[in-house]
Tab-separated table of C-alpha atoms in Angstrom:
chain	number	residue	atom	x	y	z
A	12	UNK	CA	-22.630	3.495	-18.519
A	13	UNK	CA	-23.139	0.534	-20.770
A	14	UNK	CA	-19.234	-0.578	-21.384
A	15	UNK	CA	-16.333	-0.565	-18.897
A	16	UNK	CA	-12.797	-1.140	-20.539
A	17	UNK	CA	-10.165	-2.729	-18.012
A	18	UNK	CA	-6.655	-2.378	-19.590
A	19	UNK	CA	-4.172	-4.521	-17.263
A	20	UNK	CA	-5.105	-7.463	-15.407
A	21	UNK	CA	-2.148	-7.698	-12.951
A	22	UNK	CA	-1.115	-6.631	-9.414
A	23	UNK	CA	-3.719	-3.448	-9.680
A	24	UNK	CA	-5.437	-4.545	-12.553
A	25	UNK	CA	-6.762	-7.354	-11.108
A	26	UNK	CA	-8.096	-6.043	-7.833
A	27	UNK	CA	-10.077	-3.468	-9.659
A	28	UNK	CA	-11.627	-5.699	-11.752
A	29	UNK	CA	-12.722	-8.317	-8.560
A	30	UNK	CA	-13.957	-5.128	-6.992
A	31	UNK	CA	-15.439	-3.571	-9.487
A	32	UNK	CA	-17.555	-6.272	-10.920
A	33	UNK	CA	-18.652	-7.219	-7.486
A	34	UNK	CA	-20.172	-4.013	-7.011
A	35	UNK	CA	-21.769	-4.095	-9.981
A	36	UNK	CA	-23.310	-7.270	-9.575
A	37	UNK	CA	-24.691	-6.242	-6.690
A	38	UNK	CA	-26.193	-3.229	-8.202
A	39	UNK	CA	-27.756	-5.386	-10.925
A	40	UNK	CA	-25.959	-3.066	-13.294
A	41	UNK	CA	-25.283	-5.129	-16.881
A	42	UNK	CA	-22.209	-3.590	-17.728
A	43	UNK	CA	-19.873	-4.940	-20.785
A	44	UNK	CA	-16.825	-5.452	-19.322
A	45	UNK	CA	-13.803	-5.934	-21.381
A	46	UNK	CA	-10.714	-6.657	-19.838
A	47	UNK	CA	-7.695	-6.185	-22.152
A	48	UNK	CA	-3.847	-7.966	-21.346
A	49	UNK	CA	-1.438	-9.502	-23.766
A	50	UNK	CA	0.888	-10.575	-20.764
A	51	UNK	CA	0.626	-13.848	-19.195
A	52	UNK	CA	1.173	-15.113	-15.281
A	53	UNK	CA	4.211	-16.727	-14.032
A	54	UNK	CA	5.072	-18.278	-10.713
A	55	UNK	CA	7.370	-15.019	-10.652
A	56	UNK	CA	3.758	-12.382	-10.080
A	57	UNK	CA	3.075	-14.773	-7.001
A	58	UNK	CA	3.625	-11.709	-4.754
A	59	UNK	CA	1.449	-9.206	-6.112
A	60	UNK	CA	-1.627	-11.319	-7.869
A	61	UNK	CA	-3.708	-14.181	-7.161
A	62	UNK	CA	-3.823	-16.127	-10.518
A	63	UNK	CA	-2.899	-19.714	-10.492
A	64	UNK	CA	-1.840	-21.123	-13.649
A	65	UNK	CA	0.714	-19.824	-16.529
A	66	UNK	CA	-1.749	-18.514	-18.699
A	67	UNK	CA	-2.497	-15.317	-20.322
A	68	UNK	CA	-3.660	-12.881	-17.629
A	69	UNK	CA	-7.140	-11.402	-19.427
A	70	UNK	CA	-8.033	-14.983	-20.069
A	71	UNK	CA	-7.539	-16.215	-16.723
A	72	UNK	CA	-9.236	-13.248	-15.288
A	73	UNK	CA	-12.079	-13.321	-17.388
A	74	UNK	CA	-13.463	-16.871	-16.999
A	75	UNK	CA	-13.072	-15.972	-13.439
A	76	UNK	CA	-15.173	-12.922	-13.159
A	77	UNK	CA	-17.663	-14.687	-15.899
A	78	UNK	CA	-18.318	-17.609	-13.436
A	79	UNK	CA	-19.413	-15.187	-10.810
A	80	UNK	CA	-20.864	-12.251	-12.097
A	81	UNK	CA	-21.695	-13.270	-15.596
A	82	UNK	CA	-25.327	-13.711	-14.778
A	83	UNK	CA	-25.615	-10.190	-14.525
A	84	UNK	CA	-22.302	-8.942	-16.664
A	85	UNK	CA	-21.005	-9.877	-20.173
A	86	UNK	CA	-17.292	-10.074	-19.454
A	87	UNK	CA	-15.324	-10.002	-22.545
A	88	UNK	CA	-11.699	-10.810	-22.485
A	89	UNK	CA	-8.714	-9.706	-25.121
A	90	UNK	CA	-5.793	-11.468	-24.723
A	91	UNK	CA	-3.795	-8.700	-26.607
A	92	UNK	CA	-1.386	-5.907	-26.085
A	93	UNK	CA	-2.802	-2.496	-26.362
A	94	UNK	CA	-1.099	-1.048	-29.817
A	95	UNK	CA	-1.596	1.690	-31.774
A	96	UNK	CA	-3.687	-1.066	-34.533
A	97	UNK	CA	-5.784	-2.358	-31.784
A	98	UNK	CA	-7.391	0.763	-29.694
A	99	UNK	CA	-10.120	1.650	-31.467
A	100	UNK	CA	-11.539	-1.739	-31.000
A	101	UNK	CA	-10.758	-1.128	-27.439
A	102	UNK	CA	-11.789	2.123	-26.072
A	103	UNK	CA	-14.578	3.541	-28.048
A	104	UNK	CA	-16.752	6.645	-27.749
A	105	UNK	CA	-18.976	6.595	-24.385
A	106	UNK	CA	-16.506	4.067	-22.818
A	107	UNK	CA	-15.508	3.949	-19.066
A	108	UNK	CA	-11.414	2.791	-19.111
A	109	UNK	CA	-9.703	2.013	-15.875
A	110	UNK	CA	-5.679	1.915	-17.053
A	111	UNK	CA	-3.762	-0.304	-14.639
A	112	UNK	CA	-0.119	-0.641	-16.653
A	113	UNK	CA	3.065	-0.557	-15.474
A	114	UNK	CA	4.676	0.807	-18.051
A	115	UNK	CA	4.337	4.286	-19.324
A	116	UNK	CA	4.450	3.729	-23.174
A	117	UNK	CA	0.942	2.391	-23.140
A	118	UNK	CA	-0.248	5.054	-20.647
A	119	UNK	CA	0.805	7.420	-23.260
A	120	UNK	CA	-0.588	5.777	-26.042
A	121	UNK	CA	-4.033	5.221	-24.306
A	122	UNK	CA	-4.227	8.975	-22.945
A	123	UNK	CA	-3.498	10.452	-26.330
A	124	UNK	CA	-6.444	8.229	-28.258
A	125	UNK	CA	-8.923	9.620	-25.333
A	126	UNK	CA	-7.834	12.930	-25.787
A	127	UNK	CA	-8.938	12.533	-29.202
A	128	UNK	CA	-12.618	10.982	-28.356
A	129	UNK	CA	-15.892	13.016	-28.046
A	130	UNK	CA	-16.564	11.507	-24.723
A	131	UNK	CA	-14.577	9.513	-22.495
A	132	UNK	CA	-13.887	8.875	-18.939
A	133	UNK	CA	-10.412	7.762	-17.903
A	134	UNK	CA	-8.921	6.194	-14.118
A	135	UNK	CA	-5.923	5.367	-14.726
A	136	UNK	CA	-3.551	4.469	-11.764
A	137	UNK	CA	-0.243	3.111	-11.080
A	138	UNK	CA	2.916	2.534	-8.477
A	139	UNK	CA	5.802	4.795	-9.055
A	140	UNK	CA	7.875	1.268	-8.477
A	141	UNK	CA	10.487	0.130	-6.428
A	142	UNK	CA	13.922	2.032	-7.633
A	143	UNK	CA	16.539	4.289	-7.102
A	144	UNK	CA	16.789	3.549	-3.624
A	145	UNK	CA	12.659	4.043	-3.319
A	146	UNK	CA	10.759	1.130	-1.696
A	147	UNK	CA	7.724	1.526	-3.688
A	148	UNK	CA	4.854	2.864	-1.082
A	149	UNK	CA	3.671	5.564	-3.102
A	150	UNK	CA	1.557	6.103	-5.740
A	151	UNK	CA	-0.953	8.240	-7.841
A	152	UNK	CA	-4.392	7.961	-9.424
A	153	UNK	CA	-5.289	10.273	-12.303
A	154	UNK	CA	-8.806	10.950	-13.538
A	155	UNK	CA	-9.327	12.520	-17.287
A	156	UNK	CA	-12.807	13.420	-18.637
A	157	UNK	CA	-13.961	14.363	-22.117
A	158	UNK	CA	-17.483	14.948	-22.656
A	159	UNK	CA	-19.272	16.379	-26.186
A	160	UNK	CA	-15.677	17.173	-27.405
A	161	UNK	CA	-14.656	19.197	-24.397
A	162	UNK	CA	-11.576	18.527	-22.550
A	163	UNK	CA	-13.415	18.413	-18.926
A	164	UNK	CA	-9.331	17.882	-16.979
A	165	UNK	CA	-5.989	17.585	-17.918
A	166	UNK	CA	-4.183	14.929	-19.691
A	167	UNK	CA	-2.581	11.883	-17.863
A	168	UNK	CA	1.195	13.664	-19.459
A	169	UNK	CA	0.273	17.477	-18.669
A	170	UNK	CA	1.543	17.042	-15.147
A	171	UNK	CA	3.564	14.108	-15.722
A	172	UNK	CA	6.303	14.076	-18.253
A	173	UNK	CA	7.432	10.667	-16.500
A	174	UNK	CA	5.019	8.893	-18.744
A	175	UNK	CA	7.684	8.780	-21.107
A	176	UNK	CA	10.021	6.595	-18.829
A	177	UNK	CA	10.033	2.864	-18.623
A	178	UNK	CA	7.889	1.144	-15.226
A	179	UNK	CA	9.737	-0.315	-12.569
A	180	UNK	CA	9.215	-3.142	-9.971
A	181	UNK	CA	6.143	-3.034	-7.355
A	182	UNK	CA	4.705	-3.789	-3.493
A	183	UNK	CA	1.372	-5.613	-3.188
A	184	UNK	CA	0.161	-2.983	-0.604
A	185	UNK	CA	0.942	-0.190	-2.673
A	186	UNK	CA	-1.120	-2.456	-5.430
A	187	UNK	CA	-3.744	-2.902	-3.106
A	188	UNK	CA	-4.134	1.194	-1.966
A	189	UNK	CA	-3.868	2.025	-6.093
A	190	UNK	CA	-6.567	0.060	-6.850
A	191	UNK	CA	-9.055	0.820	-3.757
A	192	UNK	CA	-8.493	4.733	-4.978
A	193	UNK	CA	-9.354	4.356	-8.410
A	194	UNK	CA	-12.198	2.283	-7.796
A	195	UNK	CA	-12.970	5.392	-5.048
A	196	UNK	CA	-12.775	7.579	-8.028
A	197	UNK	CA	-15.221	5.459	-10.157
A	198	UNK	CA	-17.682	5.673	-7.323
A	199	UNK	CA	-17.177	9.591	-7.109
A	200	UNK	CA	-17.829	9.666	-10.760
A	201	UNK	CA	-21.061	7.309	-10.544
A	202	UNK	CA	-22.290	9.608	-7.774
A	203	UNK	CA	-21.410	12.736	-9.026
A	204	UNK	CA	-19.448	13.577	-6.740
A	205	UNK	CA	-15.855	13.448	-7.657
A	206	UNK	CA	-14.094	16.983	-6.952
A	207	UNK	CA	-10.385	16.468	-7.687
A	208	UNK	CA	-8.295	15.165	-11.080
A	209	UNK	CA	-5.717	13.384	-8.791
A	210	UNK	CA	-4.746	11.426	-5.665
A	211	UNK	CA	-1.171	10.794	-4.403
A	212	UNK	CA	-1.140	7.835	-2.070
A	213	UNK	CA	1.893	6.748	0.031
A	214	UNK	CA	1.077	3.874	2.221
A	215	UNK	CA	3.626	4.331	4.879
A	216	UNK	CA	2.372	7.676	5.591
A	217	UNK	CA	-0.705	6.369	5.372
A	218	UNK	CA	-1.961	9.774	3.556
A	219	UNK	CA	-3.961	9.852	0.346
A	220	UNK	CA	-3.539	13.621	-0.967
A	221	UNK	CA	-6.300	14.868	-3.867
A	222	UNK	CA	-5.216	17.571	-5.973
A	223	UNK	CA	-7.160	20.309	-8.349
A	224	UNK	CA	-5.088	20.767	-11.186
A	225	UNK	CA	-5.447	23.449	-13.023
């Protein structure tokens, strides 16, 4: 695992990537990390992320984790949307991606270039939102695997055709639960021991559910 690729750097985005680099740091591990987000932070994110200044998010978060761990890391930050021009600079062959959007279309997008790489490992992990009368404490964590060629799980849309509907608003705790699965599912992988291609997590229920698909 030479190259990590963190797309989203907000309210789950960026607790992976504090988490995740601090762990590797303390493993000694020198991992490229590239942390990809075209969005920037406004006073109006307050609630869900810890940034301080209206910049772009990638930038912000990358001069952050560089000052800590970037004696041991090469962070790389990419102050862009992910687009259909842009991925292959993004997510090549061999790459770890954690995928922490809120919004479907790029969850698509990202799923179907991996499905087209030789080998790939994809966490990608969101809130269902806050709508429809919901109150945003659940959420899910998928886990998608390609390795010489070989489809290893499903797709992110197999189960899911909801991919193709727009995000919707989200809870810091639910954030917070999102990101501490993925990052279990990254530790799984790294230990080879990861046994399941999904986790549903509802926070009020305080259950985190892993599921076999088949």
């Amino acid at each position: 695992m030479r190259r990590i690729d963190l797309i989203g750097c907000g309210g789950i985005g960026g607790h992976v990537a504090r988490n995740l680099c601090r762990f590797l740091h303390s493993e000694r591990r020198a991992v490229h990390v590239v942390v990809v987000d075209g969005d920037a932070y406004e006073e109006r994110n307050r609630s869900r992320m810890s940034f301080t200044a209206p910049e772009n998010k990638a930038l912000l978060l990358g001069r952050e984790l560089a000052a800590e761990f970037g004696d041991v890391l090469t962070i790389e930050p990419v102050p862009e949307y992910v687009t259909a021009a842009n991925l292959a600079s993004l997510i090549r062959d061999g790459d770890l991606v954690f995928l922490a959007v809120d919004n479907h279309a790029t969850r698509r997008l990202v799923d179907g270039w991996c499905a087209g790489l030789g080998d790939v490992t994809l966490i990608s992990g969101g809130n269902d939102g806050i709508e429809d009368g919901q109150d945003g404490t659940y959420g899910n964590v998928q886990v998608v695997r390609r390795a010489e060629g070989r489809a290893l799980t499903s797709t992110l849309g197999r189960f899911h055709p909801e991919i193709r509907e727009p995000g919707a608003p989200q809870l810091l705790f639910t954030n917070l639960a999102v990101a501490s699965a993925m990052l279990n599912a990254f530790y799984g992988l790294l230990r080879a021991a990861a046994a399941y291609e999904e986790v549903y997590v509802d926070i009020v229920k305080n259950s985190v559910v892993p599921m076999e698909r088949k």
